[in-house]
Coordinates of C-alpha atoms in Angstrom, one line a residue:
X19 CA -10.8 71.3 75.3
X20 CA -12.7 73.5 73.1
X21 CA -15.7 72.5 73.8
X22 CA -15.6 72.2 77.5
X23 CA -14.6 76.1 77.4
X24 CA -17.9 76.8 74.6
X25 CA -19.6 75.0 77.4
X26 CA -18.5 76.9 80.3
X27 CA -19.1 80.1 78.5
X28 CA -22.8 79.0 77.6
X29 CA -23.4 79.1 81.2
X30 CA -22.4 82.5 82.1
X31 CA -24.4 85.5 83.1
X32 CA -23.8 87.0 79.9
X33 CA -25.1 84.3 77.7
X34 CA -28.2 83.7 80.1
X35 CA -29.1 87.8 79.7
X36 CA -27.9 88.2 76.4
X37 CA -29.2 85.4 74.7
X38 CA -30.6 87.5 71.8
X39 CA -26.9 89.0 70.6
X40 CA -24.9 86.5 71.7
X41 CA -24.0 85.8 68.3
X42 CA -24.4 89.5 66.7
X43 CA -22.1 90.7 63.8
X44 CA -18.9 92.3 64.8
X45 CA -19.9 95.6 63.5
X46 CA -23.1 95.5 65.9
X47 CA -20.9 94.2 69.0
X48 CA -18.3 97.1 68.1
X49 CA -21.4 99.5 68.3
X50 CA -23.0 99.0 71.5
X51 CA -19.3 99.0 72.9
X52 CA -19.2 102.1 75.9
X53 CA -15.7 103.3 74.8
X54 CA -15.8 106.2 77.3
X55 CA -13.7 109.4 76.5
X56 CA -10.8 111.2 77.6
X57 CA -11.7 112.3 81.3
X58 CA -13.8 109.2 81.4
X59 CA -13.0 106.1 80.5
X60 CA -15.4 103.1 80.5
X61 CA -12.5 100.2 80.3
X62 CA -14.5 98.5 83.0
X63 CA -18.1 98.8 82.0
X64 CA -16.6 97.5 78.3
X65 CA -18.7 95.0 76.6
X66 CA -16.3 92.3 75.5
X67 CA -16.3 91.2 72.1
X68 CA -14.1 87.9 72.7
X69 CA -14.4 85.8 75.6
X70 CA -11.3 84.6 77.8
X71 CA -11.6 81.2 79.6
X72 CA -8.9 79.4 81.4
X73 CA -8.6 76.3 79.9
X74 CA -6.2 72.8 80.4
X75 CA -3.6 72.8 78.1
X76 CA -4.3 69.1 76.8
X77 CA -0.3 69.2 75.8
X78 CA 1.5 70.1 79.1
X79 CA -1.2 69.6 81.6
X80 CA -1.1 73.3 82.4
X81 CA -3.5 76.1 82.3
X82 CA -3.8 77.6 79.1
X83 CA -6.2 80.5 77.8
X84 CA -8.7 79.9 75.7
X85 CA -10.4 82.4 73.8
X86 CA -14.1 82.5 71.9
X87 CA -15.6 84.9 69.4
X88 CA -18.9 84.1 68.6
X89 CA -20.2 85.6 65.1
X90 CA -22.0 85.7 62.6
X91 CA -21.0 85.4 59.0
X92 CA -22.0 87.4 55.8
X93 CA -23.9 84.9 53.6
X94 CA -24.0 82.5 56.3
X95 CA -24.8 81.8 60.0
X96 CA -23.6 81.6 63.1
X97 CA -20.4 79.9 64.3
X98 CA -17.7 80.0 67.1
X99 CA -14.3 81.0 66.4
X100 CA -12.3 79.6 69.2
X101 CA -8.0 79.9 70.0
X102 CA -6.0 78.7 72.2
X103 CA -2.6 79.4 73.6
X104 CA -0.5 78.3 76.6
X105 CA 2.4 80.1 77.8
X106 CA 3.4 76.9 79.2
X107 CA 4.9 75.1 76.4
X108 CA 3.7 77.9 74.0
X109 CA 1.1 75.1 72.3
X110 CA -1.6 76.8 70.0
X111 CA -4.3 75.5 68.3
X112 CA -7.7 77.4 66.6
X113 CA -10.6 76.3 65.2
X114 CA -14.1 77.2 63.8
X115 CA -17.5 75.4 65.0
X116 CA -20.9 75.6 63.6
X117 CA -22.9 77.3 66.7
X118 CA -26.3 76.4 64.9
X119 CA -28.6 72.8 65.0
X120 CA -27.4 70.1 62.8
X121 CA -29.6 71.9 59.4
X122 CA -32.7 70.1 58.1
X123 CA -31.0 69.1 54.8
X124 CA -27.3 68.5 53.9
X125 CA -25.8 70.7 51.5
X126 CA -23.6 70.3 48.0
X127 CA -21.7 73.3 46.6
X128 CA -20.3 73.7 43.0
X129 CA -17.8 76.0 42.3
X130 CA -16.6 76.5 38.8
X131 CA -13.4 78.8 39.2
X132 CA -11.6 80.6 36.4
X133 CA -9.7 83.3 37.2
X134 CA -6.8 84.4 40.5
X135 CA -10.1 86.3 41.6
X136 CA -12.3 83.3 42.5
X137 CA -9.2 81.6 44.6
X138 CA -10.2 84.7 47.4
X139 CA -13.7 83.1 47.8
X140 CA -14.4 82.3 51.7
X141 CA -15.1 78.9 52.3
X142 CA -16.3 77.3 55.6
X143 CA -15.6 73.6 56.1
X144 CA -17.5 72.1 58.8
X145 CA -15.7 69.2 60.4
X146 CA -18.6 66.8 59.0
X147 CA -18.2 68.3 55.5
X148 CA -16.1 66.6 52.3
X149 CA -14.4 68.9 49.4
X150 CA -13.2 67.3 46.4
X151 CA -10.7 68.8 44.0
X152 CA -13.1 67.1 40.8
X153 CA -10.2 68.0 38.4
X154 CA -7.5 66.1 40.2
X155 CA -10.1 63.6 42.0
X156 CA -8.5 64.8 45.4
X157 CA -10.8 64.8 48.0
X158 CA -10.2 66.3 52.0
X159 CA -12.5 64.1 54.3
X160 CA -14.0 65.0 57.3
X161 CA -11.8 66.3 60.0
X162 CA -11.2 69.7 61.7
X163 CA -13.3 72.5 61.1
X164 CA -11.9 75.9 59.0
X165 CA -12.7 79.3 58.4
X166 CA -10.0 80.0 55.2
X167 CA -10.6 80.8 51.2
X168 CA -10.1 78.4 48.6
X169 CA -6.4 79.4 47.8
X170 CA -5.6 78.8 51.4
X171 CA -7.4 75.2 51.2
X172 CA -5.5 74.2 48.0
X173 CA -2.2 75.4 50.0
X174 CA -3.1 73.0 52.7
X175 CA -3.6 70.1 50.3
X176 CA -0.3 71.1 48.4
X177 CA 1.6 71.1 52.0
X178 CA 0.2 68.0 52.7
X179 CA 1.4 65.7 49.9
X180 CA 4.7 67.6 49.6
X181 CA 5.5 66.9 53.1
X182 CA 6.9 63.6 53.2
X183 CA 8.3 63.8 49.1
X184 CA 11.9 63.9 49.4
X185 CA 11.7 61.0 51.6
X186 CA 9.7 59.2 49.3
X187 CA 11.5 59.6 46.4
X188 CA 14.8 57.5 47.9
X189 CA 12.5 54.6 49.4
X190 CA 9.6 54.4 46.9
X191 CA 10.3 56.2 43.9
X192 CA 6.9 55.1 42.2
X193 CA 4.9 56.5 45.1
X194 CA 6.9 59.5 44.4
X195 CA 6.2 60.0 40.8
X196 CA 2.3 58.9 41.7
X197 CA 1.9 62.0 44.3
X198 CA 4.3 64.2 41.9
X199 CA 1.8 63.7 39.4
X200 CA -0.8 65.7 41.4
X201 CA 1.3 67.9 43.0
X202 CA 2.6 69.5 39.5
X203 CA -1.1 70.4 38.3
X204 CA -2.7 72.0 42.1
X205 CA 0.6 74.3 42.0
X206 CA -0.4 75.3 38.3
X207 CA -4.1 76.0 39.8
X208 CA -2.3 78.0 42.8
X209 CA -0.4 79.9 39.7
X210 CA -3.4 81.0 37.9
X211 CA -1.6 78.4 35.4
X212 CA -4.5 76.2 35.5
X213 CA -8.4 77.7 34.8
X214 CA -10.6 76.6 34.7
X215 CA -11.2 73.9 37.6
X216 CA -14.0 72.7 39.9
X217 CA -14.5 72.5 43.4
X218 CA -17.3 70.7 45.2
X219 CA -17.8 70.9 48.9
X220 CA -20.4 68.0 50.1
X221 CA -21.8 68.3 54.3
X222 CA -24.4 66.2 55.0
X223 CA -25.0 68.7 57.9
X224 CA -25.7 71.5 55.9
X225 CA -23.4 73.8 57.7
X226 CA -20.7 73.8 55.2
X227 CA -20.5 77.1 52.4
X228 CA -18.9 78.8 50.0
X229 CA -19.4 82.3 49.7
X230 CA -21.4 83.2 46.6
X231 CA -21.1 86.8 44.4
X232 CA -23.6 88.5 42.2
X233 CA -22.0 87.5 38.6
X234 CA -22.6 84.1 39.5
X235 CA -25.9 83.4 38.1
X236 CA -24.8 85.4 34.9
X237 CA -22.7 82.5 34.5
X238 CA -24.8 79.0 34.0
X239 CA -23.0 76.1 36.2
X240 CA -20.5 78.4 38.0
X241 CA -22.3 78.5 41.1
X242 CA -24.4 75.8 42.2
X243 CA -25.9 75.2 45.3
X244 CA -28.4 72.0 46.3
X245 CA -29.9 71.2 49.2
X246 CA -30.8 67.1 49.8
X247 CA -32.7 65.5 52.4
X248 CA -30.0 62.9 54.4
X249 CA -29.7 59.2 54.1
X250 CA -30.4 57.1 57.3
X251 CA -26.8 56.4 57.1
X252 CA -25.9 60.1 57.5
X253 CA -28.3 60.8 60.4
X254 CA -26.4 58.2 62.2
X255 CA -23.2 59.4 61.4
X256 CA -24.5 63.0 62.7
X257 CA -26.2 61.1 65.7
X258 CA -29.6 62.3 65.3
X259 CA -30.9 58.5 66.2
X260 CA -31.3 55.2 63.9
X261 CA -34.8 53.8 63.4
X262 CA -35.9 51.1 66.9
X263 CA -35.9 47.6 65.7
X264 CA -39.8 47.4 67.0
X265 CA -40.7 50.8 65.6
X266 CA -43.9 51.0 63.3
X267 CA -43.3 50.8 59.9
X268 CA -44.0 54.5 58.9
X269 CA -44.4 53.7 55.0
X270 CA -47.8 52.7 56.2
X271 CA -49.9 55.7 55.1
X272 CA -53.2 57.2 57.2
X273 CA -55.3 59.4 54.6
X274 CA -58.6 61.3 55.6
X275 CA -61.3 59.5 57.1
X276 CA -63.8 59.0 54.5
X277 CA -60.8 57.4 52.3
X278 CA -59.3 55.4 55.2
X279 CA -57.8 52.1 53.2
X280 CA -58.3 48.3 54.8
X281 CA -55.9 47.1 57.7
X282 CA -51.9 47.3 56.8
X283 CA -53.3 48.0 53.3
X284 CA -51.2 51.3 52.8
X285 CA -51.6 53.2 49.9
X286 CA -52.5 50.7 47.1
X287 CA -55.9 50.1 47.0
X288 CA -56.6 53.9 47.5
X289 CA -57.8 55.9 44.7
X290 CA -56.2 59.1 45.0
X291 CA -59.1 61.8 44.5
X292 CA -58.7 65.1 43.3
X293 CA -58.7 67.9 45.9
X294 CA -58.6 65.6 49.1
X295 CA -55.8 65.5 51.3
X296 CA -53.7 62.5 52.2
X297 CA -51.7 62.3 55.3
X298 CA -48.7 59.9 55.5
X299 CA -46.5 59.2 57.9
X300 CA -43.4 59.3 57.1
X301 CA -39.3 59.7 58.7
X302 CA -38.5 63.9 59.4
X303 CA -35.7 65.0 57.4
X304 CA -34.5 67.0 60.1
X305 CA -34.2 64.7 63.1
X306 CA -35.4 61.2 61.9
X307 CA -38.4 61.0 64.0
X308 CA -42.2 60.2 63.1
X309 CA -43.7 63.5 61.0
X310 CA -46.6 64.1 58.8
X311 CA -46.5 63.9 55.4
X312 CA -49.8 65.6 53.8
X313 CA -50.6 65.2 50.0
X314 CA -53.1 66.8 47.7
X315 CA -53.7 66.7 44.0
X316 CA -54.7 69.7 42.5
X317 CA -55.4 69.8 38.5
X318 CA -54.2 73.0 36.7
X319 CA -56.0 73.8 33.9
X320 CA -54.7 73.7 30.2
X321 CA -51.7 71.9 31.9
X322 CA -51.8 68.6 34.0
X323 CA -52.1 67.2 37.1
X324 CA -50.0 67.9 40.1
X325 CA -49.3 66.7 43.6
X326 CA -48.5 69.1 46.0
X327 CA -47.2 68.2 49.6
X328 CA -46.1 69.5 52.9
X329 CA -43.7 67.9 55.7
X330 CA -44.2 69.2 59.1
X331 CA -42.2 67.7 62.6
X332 CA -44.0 68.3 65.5
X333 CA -40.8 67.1 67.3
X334 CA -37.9 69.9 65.9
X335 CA -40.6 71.9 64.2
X336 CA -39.1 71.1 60.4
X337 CA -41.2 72.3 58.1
X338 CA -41.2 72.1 53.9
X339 CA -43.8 72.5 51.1
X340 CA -43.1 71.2 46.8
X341 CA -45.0 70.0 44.0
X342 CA -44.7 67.4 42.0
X343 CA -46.1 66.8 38.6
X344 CA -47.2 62.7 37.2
X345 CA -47.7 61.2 34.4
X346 CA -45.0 59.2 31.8
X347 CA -41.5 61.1 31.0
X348 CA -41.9 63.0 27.7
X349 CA -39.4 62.7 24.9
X350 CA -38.0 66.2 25.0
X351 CA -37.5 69.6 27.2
X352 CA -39.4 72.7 27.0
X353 CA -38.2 76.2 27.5
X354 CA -40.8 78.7 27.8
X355 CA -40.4 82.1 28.2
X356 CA -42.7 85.5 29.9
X357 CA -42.6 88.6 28.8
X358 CA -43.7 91.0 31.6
X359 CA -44.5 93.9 30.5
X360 CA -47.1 95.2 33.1
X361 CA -48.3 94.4 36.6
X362 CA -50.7 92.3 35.1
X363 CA -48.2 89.4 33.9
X364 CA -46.9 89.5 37.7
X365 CA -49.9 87.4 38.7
X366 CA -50.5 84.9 36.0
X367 CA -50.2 81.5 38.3
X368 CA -46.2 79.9 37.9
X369 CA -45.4 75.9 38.5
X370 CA -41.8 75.9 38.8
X371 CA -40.8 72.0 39.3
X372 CA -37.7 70.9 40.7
X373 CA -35.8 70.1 37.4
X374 CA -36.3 73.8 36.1
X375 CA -33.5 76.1 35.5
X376 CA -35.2 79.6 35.7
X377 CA -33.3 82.5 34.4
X378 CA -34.3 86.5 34.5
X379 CA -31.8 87.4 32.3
X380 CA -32.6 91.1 32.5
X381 CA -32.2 90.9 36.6
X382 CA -28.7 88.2 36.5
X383 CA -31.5 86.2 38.4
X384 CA -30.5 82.2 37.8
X385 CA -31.6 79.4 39.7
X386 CA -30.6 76.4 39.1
X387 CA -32.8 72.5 39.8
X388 CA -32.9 71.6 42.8
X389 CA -32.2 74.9 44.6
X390 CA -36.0 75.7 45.5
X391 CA -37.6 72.4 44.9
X392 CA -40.8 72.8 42.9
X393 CA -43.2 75.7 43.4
X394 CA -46.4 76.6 42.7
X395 CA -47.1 80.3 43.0
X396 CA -47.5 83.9 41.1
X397 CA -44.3 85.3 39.5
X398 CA -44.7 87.9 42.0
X399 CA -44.3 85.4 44.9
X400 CA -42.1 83.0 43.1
X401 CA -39.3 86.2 42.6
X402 CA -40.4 87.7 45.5
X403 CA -39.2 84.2 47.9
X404 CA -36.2 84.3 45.7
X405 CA -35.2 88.0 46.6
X406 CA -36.4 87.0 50.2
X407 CA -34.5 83.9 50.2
X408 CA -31.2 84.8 48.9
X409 CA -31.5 88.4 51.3
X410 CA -31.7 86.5 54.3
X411 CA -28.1 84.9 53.6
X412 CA -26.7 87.8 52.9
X413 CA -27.9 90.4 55.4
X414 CA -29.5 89.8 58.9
X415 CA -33.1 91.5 58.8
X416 CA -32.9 95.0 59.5
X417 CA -29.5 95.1 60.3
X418 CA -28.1 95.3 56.4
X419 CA -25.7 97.7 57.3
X420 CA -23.8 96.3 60.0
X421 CA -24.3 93.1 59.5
X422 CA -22.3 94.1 55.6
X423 CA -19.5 95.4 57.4
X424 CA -17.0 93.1 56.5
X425 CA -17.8 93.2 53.1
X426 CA -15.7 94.8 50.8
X427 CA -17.7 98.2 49.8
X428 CA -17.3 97.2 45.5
X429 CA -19.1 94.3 46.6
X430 CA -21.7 95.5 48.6
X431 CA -22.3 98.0 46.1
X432 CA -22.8 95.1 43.7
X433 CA -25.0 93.4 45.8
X434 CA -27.1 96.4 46.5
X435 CA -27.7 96.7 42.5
X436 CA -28.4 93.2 42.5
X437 CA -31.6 93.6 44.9
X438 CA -32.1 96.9 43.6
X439 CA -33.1 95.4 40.1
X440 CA -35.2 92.9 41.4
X441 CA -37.2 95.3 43.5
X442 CA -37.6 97.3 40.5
X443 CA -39.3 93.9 38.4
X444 CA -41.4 93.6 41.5
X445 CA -43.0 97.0 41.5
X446 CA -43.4 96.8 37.8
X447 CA -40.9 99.6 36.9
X448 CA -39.4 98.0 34.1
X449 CA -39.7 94.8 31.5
X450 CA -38.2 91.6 31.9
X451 CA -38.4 88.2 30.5
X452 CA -39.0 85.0 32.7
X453 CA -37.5 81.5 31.5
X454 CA -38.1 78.3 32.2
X455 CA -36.1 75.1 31.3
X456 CA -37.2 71.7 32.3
X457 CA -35.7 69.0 30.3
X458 CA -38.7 66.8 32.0
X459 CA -41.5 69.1 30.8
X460 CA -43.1 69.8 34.2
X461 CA -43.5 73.5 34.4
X462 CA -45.9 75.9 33.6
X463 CA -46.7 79.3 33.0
X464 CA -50.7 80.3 32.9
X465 CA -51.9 81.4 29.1
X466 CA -54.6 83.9 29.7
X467 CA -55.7 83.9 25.9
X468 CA -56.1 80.6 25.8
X469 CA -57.1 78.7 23.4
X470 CA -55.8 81.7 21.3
X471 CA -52.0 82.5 20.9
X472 CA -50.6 84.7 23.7
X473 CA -48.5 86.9 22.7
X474 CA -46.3 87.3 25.6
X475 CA -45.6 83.2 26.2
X476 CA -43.0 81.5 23.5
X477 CA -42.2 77.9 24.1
X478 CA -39.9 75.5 22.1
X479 CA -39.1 71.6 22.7
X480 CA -35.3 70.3 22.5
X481 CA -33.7 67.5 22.6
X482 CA -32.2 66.8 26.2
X483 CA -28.2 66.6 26.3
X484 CA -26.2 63.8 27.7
X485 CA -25.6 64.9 30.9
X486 CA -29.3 65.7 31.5
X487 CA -30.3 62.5 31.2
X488 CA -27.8 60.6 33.1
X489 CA -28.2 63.4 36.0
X490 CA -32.2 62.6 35.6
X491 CA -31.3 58.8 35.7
X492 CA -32.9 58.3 32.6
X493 CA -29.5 57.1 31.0
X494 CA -29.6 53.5 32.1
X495 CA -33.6 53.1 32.5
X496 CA -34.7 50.5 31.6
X497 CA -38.8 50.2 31.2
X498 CA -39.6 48.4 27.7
X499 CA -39.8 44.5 27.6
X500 CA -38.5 43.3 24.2
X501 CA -39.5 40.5 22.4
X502 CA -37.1 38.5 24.1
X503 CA -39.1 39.3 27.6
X504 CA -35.5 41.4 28.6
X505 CA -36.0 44.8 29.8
X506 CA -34.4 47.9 27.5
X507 CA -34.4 51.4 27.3
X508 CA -37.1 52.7 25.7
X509 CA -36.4 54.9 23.1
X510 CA -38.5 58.1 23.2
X511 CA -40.4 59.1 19.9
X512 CA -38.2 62.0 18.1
X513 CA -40.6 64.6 17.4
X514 CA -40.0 68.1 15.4
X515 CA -39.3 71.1 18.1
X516 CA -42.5 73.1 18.0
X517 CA -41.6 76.7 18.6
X518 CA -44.6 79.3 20.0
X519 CA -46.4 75.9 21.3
X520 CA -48.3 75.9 24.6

């Protein structure tokens, strides 16, 4: 029903010659309104904000009215608010639709909440997205879509398993006492009784969120948000096509001429060669078709070698770039940490691999592994794509004061500081210290007094935690053959932590 009316409204006038703001923010729609005045007013030349479209009522076979608002939200993207109500048999129903493409990756938020002020948080569950209660191990599958907060989720879930309980407790008491057991606990959380407890929200279509604020990265593992590429399994679930039986294999790799390996010999008897560029094929991301996959390895000095790649579509036009570093898994983490104390220190080279947590403690800048991928940049381009990238979710370009508007103004102010303090490392106005952890020992920062000490680099190893190494999968590896000829783990060589290091 809904989607035959988003359909119908696609095709109007309206949408054909105002394709551009068909999905502006309400403060911008509410602008460019011609309200008229006293001795004139413009009710007919009104630009409608939501859309009213006769619709079949799916309940009483009668016409109902359906009504769209197509927005944008803060933090977010597009999407369709649609209601509908007949007058009939007084049958409503509303819902909330993604109006973007499937995204190239699915997405996985981790919300840490400890106080009555995080429950107001503005979630947007997409009707391919999963949440899980991780304290509880409750988890809401995919179903309808919703625009609500996370207190008005966990209401949901409490309504939902206290429905039926009376009745349950006269025909199957244990059931009863099973459900009761959860239910006690999620109305503690609803209390405030209950802090602190996670919340994960998992859409393979990357169109799921929950809406971020700026003391999160103050706060290490309160906020987390990673982006993955999809399983086959989930592109056919989303129907973006399964691989043809007779398809060509596209592990088989195609590399520049002069390094072109024998027939159906792929990659193996290739030497990879230092500065020339390999082209794979390889399955897009995006929308499962044949892309290119180019790879080149690039040695930086004092440091190692690296691989650093590119995936462009030519069918949907994904596009992605990250490094990747070689060589064996060392037996212990390195943090290393920049002092920038002048413009200078805002071009040494940066290689920021995709296990790094990167912190600008003077800025409330933290971003966590796996949010960026690996980079291989300046610090004045790695901080200035982080700036860029977490802007562009908050505010539409040029429009940062309308498209703010329904933000409360504390916030906004908050926000505006945020930026404001990273615009200030940028343009060198004040000092600020860079750090880098990477439990696998794959990033870098350039030494320009090398081999001497630099003074404004520090590094220290340590010993990787638990959780670490099962989340690296290097809990259960198993690459050392005994002298029974069985596989076992091997056990890395304990070294003394060597602080100031390069």
């Amino acid at each position: 029903m809904a989607d035959h009316s988003t359909n119908e409204f696609l095709n109007t006038e309206r949408a054909k010659n105002d394709e551009n703001d068909l999905f502006a923010a309400i403060g911008k729609q509410v602008l460019g309104m011609k309200l008229g005045d006293e001795d004139r007013p413009a009710e007919d030349e009104r630009v409608k904000i939501v859309e009213e479209i006769e619709s079949l009522c799916m309940n009483c076979r009668e016409d109902g009215m359906t009504r769209l608002l197509l927005t944008k939200i803060p933090f977010f993207r597009e999407i369709i608010l649609m209601s509908f109500y007949c007058e009939h048999c007084h049958f409503k129903n509303t819902e909330i639709q993604p109006a973007g493409r499937i995204q190239e990756q699915g997405a996985k938020y981790t919300f840490k909440l400890d106080s009555l002020e995080d429950m107001e948080r503005q979630i947007v569950k997409s009707d391919t997205a999963v949440l899980r209660i991780e304290d509880l191990d409750i988890e809401v599958p995919p179903g309808r879509g919703r625009l609500t907060n996370i207190e008005g989720v966990l209401s949901e879930v409490l309504k939902d398993l206290e429905g039926d309980q009376k009745q349950r407790k006269k025909e199957d008491p244990e059931l009863y006492e099973k459900i009761e057991a959860v239910v006690q606990p999620l109305i503690k959380m609803l209390n405030g009784a209950r802090f602190p407890f996670t919340v994960t929200l998992d859409d393979s279509a990357g169109n799921s969120w929950i809406e971020p604020s700026p003391p999160d990265p103050t706060a290490k593992g309160m906020y987390v948000h990673k982006q993955y590429p999809r399983t086959p399994e989930q592109n056919a679930a989303l129907g973006l096509g399964e691989l043809e039986a007779n398809q060509t294999d596209t592990t088989t790799a195609e590399v520049v001429p002069q390094l072109q390996p024998e027939e159906g010999g792929g990659m193996e008897d290739v030497d990879i060669l230092e500065g020339q560029t390999y082209d794979l094929h390889v399955d897009c991301p995006g929308c499962t078709k044949p892309a290119h996959n180019l790879l080149q390895m690039v040695n930086i000095p004092y440091f190692k070698q690296v691989v650093i790649s590119t995936v462009h579509c030519d069918e949907c036009g994904y596009s992605t770039n990250d490094v990747k570093t070689g060589g064996e898994v060392p037996g212990k983490g390195k943090r290393i940490w920049l002092d920038v104390t002048d413009p200078g220190d805002l071009q040494r080279d940066i290689l920021k691999s995709e296990t790094c947590l990167l912190r600008i403690p003077e800025c409330g800048v933290e971003v966590s592994p796996g949010t960026m991928g690996g980079r291989f940049t300046t610090v004045e381009g790695l901080i200035t794509q982080i700036r860029d990238d977490l802007k562009s979710s908050i505010f539409d370009v040029g429009e940062e004061e309308v498209s703010a508007d329904s933000m409360p103004s504390a916030k906004k102010k908050a926000w505006d500081n945020f930026f404001a303090l990273i615009d200030k490392a940028l343009n060198g106005e004040m000092h600020f210290t860079v750090l880098m952890e990477d439990p696998l020992d794959n990033s870098y920062c350039q030494d320009l007094e090398y081999p001497n000490q630099d003074p404004k680099i520090r590094s220290e190893e340590y010993e990787r935690s638990t959780e670490e190494e099962e989340e690296l999968g290097l809990a259960d590896m198993k690459t050392q053959l005994n002298e029974e000829g069985e596989y076992v783990k091997e056990e890395f060589k304990k070294g003394k932590a060597a602080e100031g290091t390069k």
